[in-house]
XYZ file of C-alpha atoms in Angstrom:
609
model
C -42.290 37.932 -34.722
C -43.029 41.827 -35.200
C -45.019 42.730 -31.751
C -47.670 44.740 -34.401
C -48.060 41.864 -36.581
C -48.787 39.413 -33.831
C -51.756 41.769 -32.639
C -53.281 42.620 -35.530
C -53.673 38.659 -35.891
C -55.161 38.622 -32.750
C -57.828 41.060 -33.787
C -59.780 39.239 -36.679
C -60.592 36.561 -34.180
C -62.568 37.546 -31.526
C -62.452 33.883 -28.834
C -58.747 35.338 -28.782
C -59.703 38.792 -27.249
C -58.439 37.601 -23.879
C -54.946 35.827 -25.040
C -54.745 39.151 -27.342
C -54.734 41.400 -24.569
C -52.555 39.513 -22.391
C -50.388 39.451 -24.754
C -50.291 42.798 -25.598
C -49.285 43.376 -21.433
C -46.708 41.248 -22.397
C -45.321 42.444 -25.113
C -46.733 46.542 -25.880
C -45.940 47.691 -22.215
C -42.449 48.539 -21.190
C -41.486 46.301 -18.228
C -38.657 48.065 -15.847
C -35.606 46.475 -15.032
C -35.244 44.145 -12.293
C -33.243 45.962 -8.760
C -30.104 44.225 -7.994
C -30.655 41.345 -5.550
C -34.066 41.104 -6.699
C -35.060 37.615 -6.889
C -37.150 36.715 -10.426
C -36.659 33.165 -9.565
C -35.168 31.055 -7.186
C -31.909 30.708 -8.632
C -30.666 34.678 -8.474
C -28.117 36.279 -6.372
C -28.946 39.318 -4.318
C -25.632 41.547 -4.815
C -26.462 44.458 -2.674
C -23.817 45.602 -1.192
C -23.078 44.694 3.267
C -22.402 48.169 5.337
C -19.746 47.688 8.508
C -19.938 50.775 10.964
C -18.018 50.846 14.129
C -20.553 51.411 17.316
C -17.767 50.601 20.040
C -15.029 50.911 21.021
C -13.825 54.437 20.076
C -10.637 55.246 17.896
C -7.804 55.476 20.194
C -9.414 53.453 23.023
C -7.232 51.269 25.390
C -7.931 47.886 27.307
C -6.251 46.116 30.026
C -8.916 42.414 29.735
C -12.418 42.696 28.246
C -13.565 44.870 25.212
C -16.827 45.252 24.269
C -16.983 45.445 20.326
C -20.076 46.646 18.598
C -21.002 47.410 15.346
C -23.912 48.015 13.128
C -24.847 46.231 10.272
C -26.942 47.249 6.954
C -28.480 45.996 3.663
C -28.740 42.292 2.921
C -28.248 40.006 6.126
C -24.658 38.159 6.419
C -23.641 34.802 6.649
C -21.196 35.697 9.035
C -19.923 38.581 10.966
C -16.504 37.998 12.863
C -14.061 40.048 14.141
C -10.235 40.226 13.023
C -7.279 41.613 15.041
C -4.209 41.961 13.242
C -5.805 40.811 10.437
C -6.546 36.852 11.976
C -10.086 36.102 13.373
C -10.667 35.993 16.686
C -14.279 35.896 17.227
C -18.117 35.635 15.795
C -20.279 37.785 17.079
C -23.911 37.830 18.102
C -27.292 38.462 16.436
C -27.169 41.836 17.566
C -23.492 41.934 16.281
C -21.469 42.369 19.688
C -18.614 40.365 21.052
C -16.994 40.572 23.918
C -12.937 40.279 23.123
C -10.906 39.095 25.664
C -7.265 40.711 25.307
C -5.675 38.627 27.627
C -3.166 36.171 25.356
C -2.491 39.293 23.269
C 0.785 41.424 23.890
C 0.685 44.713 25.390
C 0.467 47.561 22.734
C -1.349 48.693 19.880
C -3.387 46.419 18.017
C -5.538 46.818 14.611
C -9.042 45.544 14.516
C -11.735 45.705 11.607
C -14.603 43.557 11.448
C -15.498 41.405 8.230
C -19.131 40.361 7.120
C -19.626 37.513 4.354
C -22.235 36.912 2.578
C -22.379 34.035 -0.290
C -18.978 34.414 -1.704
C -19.066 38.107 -0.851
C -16.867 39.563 1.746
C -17.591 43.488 3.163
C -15.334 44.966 5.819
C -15.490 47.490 8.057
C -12.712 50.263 8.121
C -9.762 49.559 10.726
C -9.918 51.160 14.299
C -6.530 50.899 16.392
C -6.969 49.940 20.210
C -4.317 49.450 22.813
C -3.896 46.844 24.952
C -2.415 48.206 28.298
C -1.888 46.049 31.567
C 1.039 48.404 33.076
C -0.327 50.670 35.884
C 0.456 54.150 35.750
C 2.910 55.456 38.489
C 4.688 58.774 39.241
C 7.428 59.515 37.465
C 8.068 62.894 39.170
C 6.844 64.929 42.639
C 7.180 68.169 43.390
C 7.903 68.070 46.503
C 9.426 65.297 46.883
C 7.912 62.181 48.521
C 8.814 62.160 52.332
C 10.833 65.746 51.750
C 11.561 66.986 55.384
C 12.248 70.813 54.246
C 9.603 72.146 51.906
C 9.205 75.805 51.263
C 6.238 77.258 52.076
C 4.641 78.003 48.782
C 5.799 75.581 47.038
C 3.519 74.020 44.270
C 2.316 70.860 43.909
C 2.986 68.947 40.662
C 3.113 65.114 39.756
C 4.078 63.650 36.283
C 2.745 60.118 35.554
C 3.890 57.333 33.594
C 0.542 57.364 31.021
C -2.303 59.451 30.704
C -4.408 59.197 33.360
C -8.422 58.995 32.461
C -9.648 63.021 32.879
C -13.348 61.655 34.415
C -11.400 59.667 37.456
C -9.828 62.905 38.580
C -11.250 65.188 40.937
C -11.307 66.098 44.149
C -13.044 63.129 45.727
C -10.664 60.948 44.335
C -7.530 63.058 44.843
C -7.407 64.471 48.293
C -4.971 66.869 50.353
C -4.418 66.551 54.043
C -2.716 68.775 56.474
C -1.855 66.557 59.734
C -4.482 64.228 58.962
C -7.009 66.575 58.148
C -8.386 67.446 55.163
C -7.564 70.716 53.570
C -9.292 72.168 50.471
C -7.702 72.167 47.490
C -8.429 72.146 43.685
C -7.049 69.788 41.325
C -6.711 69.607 37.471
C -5.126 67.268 35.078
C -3.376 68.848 32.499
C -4.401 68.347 28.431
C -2.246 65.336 27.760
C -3.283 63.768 30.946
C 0.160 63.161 32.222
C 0.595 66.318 34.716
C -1.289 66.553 38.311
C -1.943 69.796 39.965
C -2.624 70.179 42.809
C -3.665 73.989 44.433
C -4.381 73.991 47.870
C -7.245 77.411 48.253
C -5.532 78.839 51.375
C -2.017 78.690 51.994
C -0.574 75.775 53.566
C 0.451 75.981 57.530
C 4.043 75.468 58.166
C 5.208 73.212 60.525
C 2.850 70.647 59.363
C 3.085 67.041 57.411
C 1.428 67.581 54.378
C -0.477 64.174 52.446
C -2.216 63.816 48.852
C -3.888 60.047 48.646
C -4.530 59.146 45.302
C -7.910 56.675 45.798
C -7.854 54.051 43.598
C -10.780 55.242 41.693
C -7.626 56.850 39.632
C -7.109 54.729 36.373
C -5.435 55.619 33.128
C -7.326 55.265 29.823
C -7.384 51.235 30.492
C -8.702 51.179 33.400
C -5.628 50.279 35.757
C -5.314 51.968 38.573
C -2.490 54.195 39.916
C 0.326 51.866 41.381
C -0.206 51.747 45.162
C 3.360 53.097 46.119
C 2.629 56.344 43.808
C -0.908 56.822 45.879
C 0.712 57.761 49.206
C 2.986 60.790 48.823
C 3.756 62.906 51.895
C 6.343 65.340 53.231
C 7.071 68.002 55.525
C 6.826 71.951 55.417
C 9.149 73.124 58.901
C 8.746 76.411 60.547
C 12.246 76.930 59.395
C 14.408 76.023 56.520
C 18.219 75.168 56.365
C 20.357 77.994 54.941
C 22.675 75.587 52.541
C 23.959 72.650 53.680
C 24.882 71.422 57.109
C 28.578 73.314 58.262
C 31.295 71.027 59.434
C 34.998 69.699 58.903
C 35.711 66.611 57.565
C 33.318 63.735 57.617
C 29.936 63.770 59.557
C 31.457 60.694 61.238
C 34.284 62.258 62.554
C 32.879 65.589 63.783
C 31.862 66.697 67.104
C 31.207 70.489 67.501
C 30.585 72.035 71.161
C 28.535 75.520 70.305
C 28.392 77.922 67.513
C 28.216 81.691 67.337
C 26.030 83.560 64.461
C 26.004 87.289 63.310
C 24.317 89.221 60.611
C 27.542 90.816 58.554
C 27.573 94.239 57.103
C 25.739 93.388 53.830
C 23.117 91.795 55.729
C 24.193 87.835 55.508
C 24.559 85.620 57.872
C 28.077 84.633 59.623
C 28.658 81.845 61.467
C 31.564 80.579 63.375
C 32.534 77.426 65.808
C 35.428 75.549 67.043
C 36.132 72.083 65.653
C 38.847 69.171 65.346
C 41.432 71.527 66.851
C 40.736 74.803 64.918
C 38.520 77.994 64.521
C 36.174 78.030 61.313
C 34.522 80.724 59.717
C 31.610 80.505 56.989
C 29.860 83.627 55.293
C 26.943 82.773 53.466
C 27.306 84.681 49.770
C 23.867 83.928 48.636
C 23.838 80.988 47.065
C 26.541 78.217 49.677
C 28.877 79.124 52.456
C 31.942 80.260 51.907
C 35.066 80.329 53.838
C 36.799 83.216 55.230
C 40.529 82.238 55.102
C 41.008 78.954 56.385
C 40.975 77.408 60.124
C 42.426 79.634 62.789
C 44.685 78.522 66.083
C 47.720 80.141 66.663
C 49.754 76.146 67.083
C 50.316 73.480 65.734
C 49.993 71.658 68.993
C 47.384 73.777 71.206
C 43.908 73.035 71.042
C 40.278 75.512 70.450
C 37.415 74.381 72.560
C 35.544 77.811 72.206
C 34.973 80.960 69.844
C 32.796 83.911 70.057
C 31.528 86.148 66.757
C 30.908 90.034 66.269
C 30.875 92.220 63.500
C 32.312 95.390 63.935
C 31.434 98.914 63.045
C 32.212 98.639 59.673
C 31.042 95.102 59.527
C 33.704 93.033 59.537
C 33.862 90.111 61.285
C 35.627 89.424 64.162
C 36.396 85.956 65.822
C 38.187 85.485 69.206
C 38.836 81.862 70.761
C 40.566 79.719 73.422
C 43.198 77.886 73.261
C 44.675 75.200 76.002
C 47.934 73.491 76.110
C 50.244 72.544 79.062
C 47.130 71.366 82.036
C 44.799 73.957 81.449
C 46.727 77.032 80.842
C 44.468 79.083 78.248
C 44.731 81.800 75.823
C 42.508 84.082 74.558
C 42.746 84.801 70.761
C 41.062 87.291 68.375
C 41.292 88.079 64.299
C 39.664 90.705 62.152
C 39.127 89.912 58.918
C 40.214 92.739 56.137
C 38.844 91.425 53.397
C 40.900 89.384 51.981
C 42.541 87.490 55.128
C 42.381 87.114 59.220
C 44.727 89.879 60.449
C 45.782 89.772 64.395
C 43.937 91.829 67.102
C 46.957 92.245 69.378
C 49.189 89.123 70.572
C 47.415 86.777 73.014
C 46.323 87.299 76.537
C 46.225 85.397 79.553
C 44.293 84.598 82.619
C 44.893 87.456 84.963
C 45.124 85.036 87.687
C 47.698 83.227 88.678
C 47.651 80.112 87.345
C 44.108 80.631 86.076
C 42.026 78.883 83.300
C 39.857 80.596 81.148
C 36.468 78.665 81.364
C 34.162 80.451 79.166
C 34.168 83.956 76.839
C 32.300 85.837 74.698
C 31.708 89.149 72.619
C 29.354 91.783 73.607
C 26.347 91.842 70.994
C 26.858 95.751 70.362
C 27.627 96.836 66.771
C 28.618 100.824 67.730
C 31.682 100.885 69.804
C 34.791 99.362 69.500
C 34.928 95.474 70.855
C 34.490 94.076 73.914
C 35.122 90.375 75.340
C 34.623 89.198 78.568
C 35.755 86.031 80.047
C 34.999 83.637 83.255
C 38.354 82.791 84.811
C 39.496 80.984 88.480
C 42.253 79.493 90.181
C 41.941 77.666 92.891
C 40.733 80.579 95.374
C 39.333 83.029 93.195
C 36.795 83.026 90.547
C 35.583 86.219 88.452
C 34.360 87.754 85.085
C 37.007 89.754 83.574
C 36.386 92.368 80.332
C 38.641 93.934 77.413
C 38.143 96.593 74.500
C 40.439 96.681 72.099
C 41.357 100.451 71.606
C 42.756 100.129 67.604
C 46.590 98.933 68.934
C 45.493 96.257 72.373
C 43.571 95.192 74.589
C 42.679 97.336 77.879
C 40.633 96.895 80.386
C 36.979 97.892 80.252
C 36.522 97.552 84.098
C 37.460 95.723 87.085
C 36.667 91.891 87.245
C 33.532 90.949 88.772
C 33.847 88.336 91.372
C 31.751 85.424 91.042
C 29.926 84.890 94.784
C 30.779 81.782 96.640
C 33.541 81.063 94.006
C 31.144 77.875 92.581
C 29.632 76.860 89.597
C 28.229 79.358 86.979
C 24.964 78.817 85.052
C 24.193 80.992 81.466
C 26.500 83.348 81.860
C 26.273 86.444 79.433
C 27.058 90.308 78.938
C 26.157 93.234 77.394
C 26.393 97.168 76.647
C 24.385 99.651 77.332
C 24.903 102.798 74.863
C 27.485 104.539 77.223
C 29.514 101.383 76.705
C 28.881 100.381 80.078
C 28.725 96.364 81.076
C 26.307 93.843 82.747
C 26.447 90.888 83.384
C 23.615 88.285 84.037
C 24.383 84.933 85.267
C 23.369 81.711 87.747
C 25.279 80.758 91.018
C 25.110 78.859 93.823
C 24.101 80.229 97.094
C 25.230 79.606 100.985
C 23.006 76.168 100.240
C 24.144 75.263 97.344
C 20.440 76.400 95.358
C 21.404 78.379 91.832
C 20.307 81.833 92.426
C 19.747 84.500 89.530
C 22.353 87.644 89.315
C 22.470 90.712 87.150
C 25.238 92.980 87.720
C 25.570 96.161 86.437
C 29.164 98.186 85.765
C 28.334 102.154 87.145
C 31.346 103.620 85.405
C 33.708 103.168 89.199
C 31.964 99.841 90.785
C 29.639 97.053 90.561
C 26.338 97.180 91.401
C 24.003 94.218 91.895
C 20.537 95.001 90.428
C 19.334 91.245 91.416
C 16.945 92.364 93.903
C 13.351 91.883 92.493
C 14.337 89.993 89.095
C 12.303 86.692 90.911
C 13.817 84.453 88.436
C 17.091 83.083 86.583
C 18.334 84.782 83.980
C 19.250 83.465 80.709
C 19.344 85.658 78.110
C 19.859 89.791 77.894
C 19.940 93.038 75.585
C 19.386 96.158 75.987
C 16.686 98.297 74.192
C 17.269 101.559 72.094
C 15.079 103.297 74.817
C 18.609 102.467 76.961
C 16.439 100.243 78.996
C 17.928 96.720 80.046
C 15.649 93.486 79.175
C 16.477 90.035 80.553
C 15.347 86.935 79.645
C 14.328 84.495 82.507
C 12.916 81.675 84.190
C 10.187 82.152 86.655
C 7.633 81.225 88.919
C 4.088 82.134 87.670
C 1.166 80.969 89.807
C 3.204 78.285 91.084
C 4.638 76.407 87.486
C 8.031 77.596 85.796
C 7.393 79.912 82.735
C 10.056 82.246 80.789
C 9.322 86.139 80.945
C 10.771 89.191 79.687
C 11.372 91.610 82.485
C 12.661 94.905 81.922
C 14.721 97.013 84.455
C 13.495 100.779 84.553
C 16.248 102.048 86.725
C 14.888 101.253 89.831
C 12.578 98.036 89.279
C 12.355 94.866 87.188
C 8.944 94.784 85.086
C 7.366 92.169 83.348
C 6.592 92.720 79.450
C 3.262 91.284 79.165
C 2.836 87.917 80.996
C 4.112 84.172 79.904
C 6.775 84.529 76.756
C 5.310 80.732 75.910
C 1.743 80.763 74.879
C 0.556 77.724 77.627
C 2.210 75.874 80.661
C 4.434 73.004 79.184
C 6.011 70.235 81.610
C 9.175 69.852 79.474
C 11.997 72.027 80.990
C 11.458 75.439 78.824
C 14.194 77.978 78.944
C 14.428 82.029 76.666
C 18.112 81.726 75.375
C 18.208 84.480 73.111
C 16.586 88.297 72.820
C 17.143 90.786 69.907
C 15.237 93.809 69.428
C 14.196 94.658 66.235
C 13.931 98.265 64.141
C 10.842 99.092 65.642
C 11.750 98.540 69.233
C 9.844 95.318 69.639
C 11.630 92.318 70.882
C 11.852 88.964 70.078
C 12.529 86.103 71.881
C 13.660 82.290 71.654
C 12.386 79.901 73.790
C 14.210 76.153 73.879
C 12.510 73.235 75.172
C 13.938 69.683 75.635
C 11.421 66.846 74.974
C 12.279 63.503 76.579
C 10.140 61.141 75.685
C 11.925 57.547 74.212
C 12.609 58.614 70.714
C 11.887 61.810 70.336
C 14.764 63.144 73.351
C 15.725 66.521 71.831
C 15.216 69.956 72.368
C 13.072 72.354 70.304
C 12.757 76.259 69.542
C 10.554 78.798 68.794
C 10.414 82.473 68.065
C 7.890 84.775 70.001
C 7.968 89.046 69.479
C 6.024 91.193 71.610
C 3.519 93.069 69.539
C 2.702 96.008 72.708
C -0.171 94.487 73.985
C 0.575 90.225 73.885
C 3.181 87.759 72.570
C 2.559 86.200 68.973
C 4.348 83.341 67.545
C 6.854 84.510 64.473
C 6.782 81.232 62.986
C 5.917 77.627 64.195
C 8.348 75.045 65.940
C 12.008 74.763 64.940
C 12.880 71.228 64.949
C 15.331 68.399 64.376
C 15.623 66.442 60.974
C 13.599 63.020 61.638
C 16.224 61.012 63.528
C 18.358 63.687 64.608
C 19.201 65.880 67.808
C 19.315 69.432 68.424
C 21.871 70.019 70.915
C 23.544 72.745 73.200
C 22.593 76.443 73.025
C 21.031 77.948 69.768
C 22.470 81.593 69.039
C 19.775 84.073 67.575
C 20.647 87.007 65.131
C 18.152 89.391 63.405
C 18.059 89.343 59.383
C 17.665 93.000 57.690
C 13.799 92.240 57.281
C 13.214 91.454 60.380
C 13.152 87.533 60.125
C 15.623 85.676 63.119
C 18.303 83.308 61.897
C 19.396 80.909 64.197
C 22.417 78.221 64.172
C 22.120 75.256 66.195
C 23.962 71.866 66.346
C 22.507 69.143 65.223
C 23.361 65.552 65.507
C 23.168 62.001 66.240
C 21.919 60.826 69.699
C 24.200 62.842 72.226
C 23.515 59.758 74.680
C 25.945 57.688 71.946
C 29.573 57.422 72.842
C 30.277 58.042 68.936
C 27.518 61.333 68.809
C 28.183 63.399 65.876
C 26.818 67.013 65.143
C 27.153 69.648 62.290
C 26.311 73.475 62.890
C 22.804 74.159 60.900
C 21.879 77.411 59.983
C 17.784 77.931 60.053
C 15.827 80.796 58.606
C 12.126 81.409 58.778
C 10.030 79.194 56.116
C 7.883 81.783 54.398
């Protein structure tokens, strides 16, 4: 029926008013359309739509067990909220729509999850979000330095590479610590932008001739949570006083090699040379910079004699020069010496003899001047006489430089040595026994006709000796100083021995302590090394260390020089002076010189710095 028509109707009878008017609500007045979901009677669907949004856990995130998963959920209420990995179901979740997912049964790696809300037949899911599951702890992959690393340069920076990411907020300096010989030592540490690469910068340099330790705490997770593996949270190693100049020297196998003493000098272009007698034959090593390098091959002048000592010099236009001994037939020796040209070992004269009759040559050496042509001296005896006995060659043989020395008493000799004084004339400093059989100290000085003992006053046994630009003579020795044994530098002035400053050693020790080597350097100041032997069960072995007078007091150069763990130093050290002013020094070094099978290579040390 026409709405109009139905209301005029309604009009001509008044009882109707009320009906008309209702009906004219119903039927005159535009009624809006019903809202989606809006229920006009009990039978209608609500179809608004079910929002998904991802509260935890962040895009990217990792697990090693438990994940807490929330999300947030608008419009209508679901029927059911659950949770789908990999696109299968794995869990309901609360009233307040969290779930706690256990990872456990899953396999390690990434894994898709997206959470799906029903309601009626209608299904609403929320957008995927990848997580990772990760049990595997992190390690090191790479150290710099190496863990337990026995010869670290000084300097040297302090990286570590990891397996995984570590997490940024579990790495600082609480939980990452540096230690210097136990103690802690302040440092700064940062974790580079892919989390993978430790720094570690210590604020003041690091102290040589100390262990060094970081100790990763186990507060230090990756982005799962697992912490670092425990073998990768100890890393430690060792920064010497000195460092190894290439590799150990020696012939052969280190099984096979036994090596009596060495003899080091610093060659014309300022590198170090180093020469010692072993299985039967003279060696010579130059260092070029980068490795040793032999010059020519071994040297003996048989097939069937034997080298049991050599002696090094460079000469005045710095070439090196090597001299030996050789024995054959019960103890007859011969003293032999090369120059090397350049390209080979080129003979210094044909061989000489004990000047004794029937004499055996029982120790030599080279003078440690650079300026004058060479000079050797040796320590021969028969069976009544016993003296020192020198050469020079003079460009075409060997002369004599003055008349031999007798040794007193004709008995044992202790640290013999020799040097020149600018005029070219000798000294010699050495130990002997006196009338009652006690090792007294002698220094000995050539006058240009005689010998003239200089002993008197010295208070001490000489070791070591040079002599100063100043033409002053200094000798290195071992004294009594308010009643305990301590090594001193005395100086002779011409008329008197003087002592430079007081104790070479900085405090009393009660290991035997000995000054085997002085060197003086540009500026007049010398240096010297002191040895000491430490006996205690498993650490037997003897130690060094560089001192230089300053003018007024005796500083260390650099800390302790010491053995490889496990390993010996043994017999005398020789000491040479590098162009800046830094002391080399070659040593033997070796298994346990107590074992009937020790075995030693020469090692070459410089200062670490």
């Amino acid at each position: 029926m026409d709405p109009f028509l139905l209301c005029a109707g309604l009009m001509k009878n008044p009882k109707s008013l009320l009906l008309m008017l209702w009906m004219m609500g119903s039927a005159c007045i535009q009624v809006p359309d019903l809202e989606p979901g809006a229920l006009p009677d009990a039978g209608s669907l609500d179809a608004r739509p079910v929002s998904v949004n991802w509260l935890s856990p962040e895009a990217g995130s990792s697990t090693n067990g438990t994940l807490r998963v929330s999300v947030e959920v608008t419009g209508p209420s679901p029927d059911r909220v659950e949770l789908l990995v990999d696109g299968t179901p794995v869990g309901l979740f609360s009233a307040s729509h969290s779930l706690n997912w256990e990872t456990w049964s899953l396999a390690e790696g990434p894994h898709v999850l997206a959470v799906r809300a029903t309601r009626n037949s209608q299904v609403f899911t929320s957008p995927e979000r990848t997580v990772t599951v990760d049990r595997t702890l992190p390690r090191m992959t790479s150290q710099t330095p190496a863990n337990t690393a026995s010869f670290v340069p000084a300097g040297t920076a302090i990286h570590a590479t990891f397996s995984e990411p570590l997490l940024a907020s579990s790495v600082s300096t609480q939980s990452i610590q540096l230690t210097v010989n136990s103690a802690p030592f302040s440092a700064d540490v940062s974790l580079s932008g892919d989390g993978r690469a430790l720094t570690i910068s210590p604020r003041t340099p690091l102290p040589v001739d100390s262990q060094v330790a970081v100790t990763i705490d186990a507060a230090v997770t990756d982005l799962a949570g697992n912490r670092v593996e425990a073998t990768s949270r100890d890393w430690r190693w060792m920064i010497p006083s000195y460092l190894l100049v290439g590799e150990p020297l020696l012939v052969g196998s280190m099984e096979t090699s036994y090596i009596d003493q060495t003899s080091l000098r610093i060659g014309g272009d300022s590198r170090p040379v180093v020469a010692w007698a072993q299985r039967g034959s003279v060696h010579v090593k130059r260092w070029n910079g980068d490795a040793w390098e032999y010059l020519g091959g071994p040297l003996k002048s048989g097939a069937t004699n034997n080298v049991w000592d050599s002696a090094l010099q460079i000469d005045t236009e710095g070439r090196p020069l090597v001299a030996w001994i050789e024995y054959f037939e019960s103890s007859i020796n011969q003293f032999h010496a090369r120059r090397w040209n350049g390209t080979a070992w080129e003979s210094l004269g044909t061989f000489l003899n004990s000047s004794l009759s029937g004499g055996r040559i029982d120790w030599m050496d080279f003078s440690s001047g650079t300026q004058q042509a060479p000079v050797v001296a040796w320590e021969e005896r028969n069976g009544s006489q016993h003296q020192f006995v020198l050469r020079q060659w003079d460009g075409s043989t060997w002369v004599e430089k003055a008349l031999p020395l007798p040794v007193p008493r004709a008995g044992n000799v202790y640290s013999p040595g020799f040097d020149l004084d600018a005029a070219g004339r000798p000294v010699f400093t050495f130990g002997a026994n006196d009338a009652q059989g006690a090792a007294v100290g002698h220094v000995v000085r050539w006058n240009g006709s005689t010998w003239q003992d200089i002993s008197e006053g010295l208070e001490g046994f000489p070791t070591a000796r040079v002599f100063h630009p100043d033409g002053s003579l200094l000798v290195g020795v071992t004294a009594r100083v308010e009643g305990r044994w301590r090594p001193l530098v005395k100086r002779w002035n011409g008329s008197a021995w003087l002592a430079v400053g007081g104790p070479v050693d900085s405090d009393f020790s009660t290991h035997g302590r000995a000054l085997n080597g002085i060197v003086v350097d540009a500026q007049g100041l010398p240096m010297a090394l002191l040895t000491e032997v430490h006996t205690q069960p498993g650490t037997s072995s003897t130690v060094g260390q560089v001192r230089q007078w300053t003018g007024d007091r005796w500083e260390d150069v650099s800390g302790v020089l010491r053995p490889a763990p496990g390993m010996w130093k043994q017999g005398l050290p020789s000491l040479a002076l590098s162009a800046d002013r830094a002391p080399v020094i070659a040593w033997l070094e070796g298994t346990d010189p107590a074992l009937a099978n020790s075995v030693s290579a020469v090692h070459v040390h410089r200062v670490n710095q």
